[in-house]
């Protein structure tokens, strides 16, 4: 009688690291799983046509809310205003705080600035809607 011994099936040697599949190269920022760019992923600008009344109305509302009248100037960062601008909606950006602290580990806004901005937004909305 002969004894049969079963041998284990030879296995391929495994790599110490799992294989990695490279993500497709894209320009700029990564896309979301749906393929659309994520928030702020495209650094296009908002747009406000020269002489548009929204600028003066916003500046007036800010001053009436007790804050210094803001200057009109551009900024070197992206926002979601690009989505409105792409749809033909005039845009501008105004808000409390210092951009140097936006999305930083020490992000903060003074309560007084937050209150002034809230008053400015309310005044602007009331005035543009013709309520006051």
mmCIF file of C-alpha atoms in Angstrom, residues 7-132:
data_model
loop_
_atom_site.group_PDB
_atom_site.id
_atom_site.type_symbol
_atom_site.label_atom_id
_atom_site.label_comp_id
_atom_site.label_asym_id
_atom_site.label_seq_id
_atom_site.Cartn_x
_atom_site.Cartn_y
_atom_site.Cartn_z
ATOM 1 C CA UNK A 7 0.940 18.718 -1.279
ATOM 2 C CA UNK A 8 -0.210 22.271 -0.877
ATOM 3 C CA UNK A 9 -0.760 24.118 -4.115
ATOM 4 C CA UNK A 10 2.142 26.442 -4.765
ATOM 5 C CA UNK A 11 1.248 30.063 -4.176
ATOM 6 C CA UNK A 12 2.631 33.090 -5.900
ATOM 7 C CA UNK A 13 4.916 35.165 -3.785
ATOM 8 C CA UNK A 14 3.099 38.208 -2.466
ATOM 9 C CA UNK A 15 4.385 41.723 -2.529
ATOM 10 C CA UNK A 16 5.012 43.323 0.856
ATOM 11 C CA UNK A 17 2.800 46.226 -0.290
ATOM 12 C CA UNK A 18 -0.669 45.931 -1.755
ATOM 13 C CA UNK A 19 -0.863 46.986 -5.364
ATOM 14 C CA UNK A 20 -1.888 50.564 -5.890
ATOM 15 C CA UNK A 21 -3.950 51.772 -8.748
ATOM 16 C CA UNK A 22 -3.026 55.252 -9.901
ATOM 17 C CA UNK A 23 -5.730 57.884 -9.986
ATOM 18 C CA UNK A 24 -6.192 59.488 -13.365
ATOM 19 C CA UNK A 25 -4.285 62.716 -13.775
ATOM 20 C CA UNK A 26 -6.457 65.800 -13.723
ATOM 21 C CA UNK A 27 -5.765 69.456 -14.043
ATOM 22 C CA UNK A 28 -6.158 71.408 -10.857
ATOM 23 C CA UNK A 29 -8.008 69.881 -7.954
ATOM 24 C CA UNK A 30 -9.407 66.410 -7.609
ATOM 25 C CA UNK A 31 -12.949 65.709 -8.757
ATOM 26 C CA UNK A 32 -15.684 64.245 -6.584
ATOM 27 C CA UNK A 33 -16.840 60.652 -7.237
ATOM 28 C CA UNK A 34 -19.622 62.068 -9.426
ATOM 29 C CA UNK A 35 -16.982 63.729 -11.599
ATOM 30 C CA UNK A 36 -17.934 67.284 -10.713
ATOM 31 C CA UNK A 37 -15.362 69.526 -9.075
ATOM 32 C CA UNK A 38 -15.701 69.883 -5.314
ATOM 33 C CA UNK A 39 -16.361 73.218 -3.573
ATOM 34 C CA UNK A 40 -13.592 75.669 -4.324
ATOM 35 C CA UNK A 41 -12.022 73.111 -6.646
ATOM 36 C CA UNK A 42 -11.845 75.465 -9.575
ATOM 37 C CA UNK A 43 -10.393 78.871 -8.985
ATOM 38 C CA UNK A 44 -12.640 80.856 -11.276
ATOM 39 C CA UNK A 45 -13.791 84.243 -10.098
ATOM 40 C CA UNK A 46 -17.135 85.793 -9.389
ATOM 41 C CA UNK A 47 -18.153 88.659 -11.654
ATOM 42 C CA UNK A 48 -19.781 92.008 -11.108
ATOM 43 C CA UNK A 49 -20.140 94.192 -14.190
ATOM 44 C CA UNK A 50 -18.468 97.584 -14.000
ATOM 45 C CA UNK A 51 -20.803 100.127 -12.424
ATOM 46 C CA UNK A 52 -23.305 97.499 -11.170
ATOM 47 C CA UNK A 53 -25.500 98.933 -8.403
ATOM 48 C CA UNK A 54 -24.927 95.940 -6.101
ATOM 49 C CA UNK A 55 -21.462 97.229 -5.182
ATOM 50 C CA UNK A 56 -22.622 100.674 -3.995
ATOM 51 C CA UNK A 57 -25.708 99.171 -2.326
ATOM 52 C CA UNK A 58 -23.545 96.706 -0.403
ATOM 53 C CA UNK A 59 -21.043 99.387 0.590
ATOM 54 C CA UNK A 60 -23.905 101.641 1.777
ATOM 55 C CA UNK A 61 -25.483 98.815 3.803
ATOM 56 C CA UNK A 62 -22.144 97.967 5.438
ATOM 57 C CA UNK A 63 -21.556 101.607 6.408
ATOM 58 C CA UNK A 64 -25.137 101.921 7.712
ATOM 59 C CA UNK A 65 -24.543 98.788 9.824
ATOM 60 C CA UNK A 66 -21.692 100.564 11.605
ATOM 61 C CA UNK A 67 -18.715 98.968 9.873
ATOM 62 C CA UNK A 68 -16.107 100.782 7.786
ATOM 63 C CA UNK A 69 -17.173 101.185 4.141
ATOM 64 C CA UNK A 70 -15.422 98.341 2.283
ATOM 65 C CA UNK A 71 -13.216 98.934 -0.733
ATOM 66 C CA UNK A 72 -13.846 97.162 -4.008
ATOM 67 C CA UNK A 73 -10.928 94.875 -4.785
ATOM 68 C CA UNK A 74 -10.176 91.452 -6.143
ATOM 69 C CA UNK A 75 -8.758 88.544 -4.191
ATOM 70 C CA UNK A 76 -6.451 85.642 -5.152
ATOM 71 C CA UNK A 77 -8.602 82.763 -3.901
ATOM 72 C CA UNK A 78 -11.507 80.748 -5.202
ATOM 73 C CA UNK A 79 -15.069 80.646 -3.933
ATOM 74 C CA UNK A 80 -18.325 79.152 -5.071
ATOM 75 C CA UNK A 81 -19.283 82.536 -6.549
ATOM 76 C CA UNK A 82 -17.962 81.097 -9.803
ATOM 77 C CA UNK A 83 -21.082 78.930 -10.010
ATOM 78 C CA UNK A 84 -23.376 81.970 -9.901
ATOM 79 C CA UNK A 85 -21.160 83.934 -12.284
ATOM 80 C CA UNK A 86 -21.274 81.013 -14.733
ATOM 81 C CA UNK A 87 -25.081 81.286 -14.638
ATOM 82 C CA UNK A 88 -24.894 85.012 -15.412
ATOM 83 C CA UNK A 89 -25.747 86.172 -11.885
ATOM 84 C CA UNK A 90 -23.742 89.244 -10.802
ATOM 85 C CA UNK A 91 -21.678 88.444 -7.709
ATOM 86 C CA UNK A 92 -19.561 90.067 -5.057
ATOM 87 C CA UNK A 93 -18.123 88.766 -1.833
ATOM 88 C CA UNK A 94 -18.416 90.485 1.525
ATOM 89 C CA UNK A 95 -18.081 89.037 4.987
ATOM 90 C CA UNK A 96 -16.629 89.485 8.438
ATOM 91 C CA UNK A 97 -13.166 88.505 9.565
ATOM 92 C CA UNK A 98 -9.692 88.477 8.137
ATOM 93 C CA UNK A 99 -9.031 86.200 5.161
ATOM 94 C CA UNK A 100 -5.674 85.220 6.655
ATOM 95 C CA UNK A 101 -7.552 83.168 9.254
ATOM 96 C CA UNK A 102 -10.132 81.585 6.936
ATOM 97 C CA UNK A 103 -10.021 77.769 7.121
ATOM 98 C CA UNK A 104 -6.894 77.929 9.296
ATOM 99 C CA UNK A 105 -6.247 76.092 12.553
ATOM 100 C CA UNK A 106 -6.829 79.375 14.417
ATOM 101 C CA UNK A 107 -9.833 80.537 12.349
ATOM 102 C CA UNK A 108 -11.819 83.164 14.216
ATOM 103 C CA UNK A 109 -14.110 86.146 13.693
ATOM 104 C CA UNK A 110 -14.764 88.954 16.166
ATOM 105 C CA UNK A 111 -18.377 88.961 17.433
ATOM 106 C CA UNK A 112 -18.664 92.692 16.642
ATOM 107 C CA UNK A 113 -17.703 92.049 12.994
ATOM 108 C CA UNK A 114 -20.167 89.161 12.779
ATOM 109 C CA UNK A 115 -22.986 91.356 14.129
ATOM 110 C CA UNK A 116 -22.111 94.198 11.729
ATOM 111 C CA UNK A 117 -22.072 91.816 8.773
ATOM 112 C CA UNK A 118 -25.445 90.345 9.792
ATOM 113 C CA UNK A 119 -26.928 93.867 10.017
ATOM 114 C CA UNK A 120 -25.433 94.752 6.624
ATOM 115 C CA UNK A 121 -26.905 91.611 5.012
ATOM 116 C CA UNK A 122 -30.332 92.359 6.528
ATOM 117 C CA UNK A 123 -30.247 96.006 5.408
ATOM 118 C CA UNK A 124 -29.147 95.048 1.909
ATOM 119 C CA UNK A 125 -31.925 92.448 1.571
ATOM 120 C CA UNK A 126 -34.592 94.822 2.896
ATOM 121 C CA UNK A 127 -33.470 97.631 0.596
ATOM 122 C CA UNK A 128 -33.136 95.451 -2.506
ATOM 123 C CA UNK A 129 -36.568 93.924 -1.911
ATOM 124 C CA UNK A 130 -38.069 97.407 -1.583
ATOM 125 C CA UNK A 131 -39.349 96.834 1.930
ATOM 126 C CA UNK A 132 -37.729 99.963 3.368
#
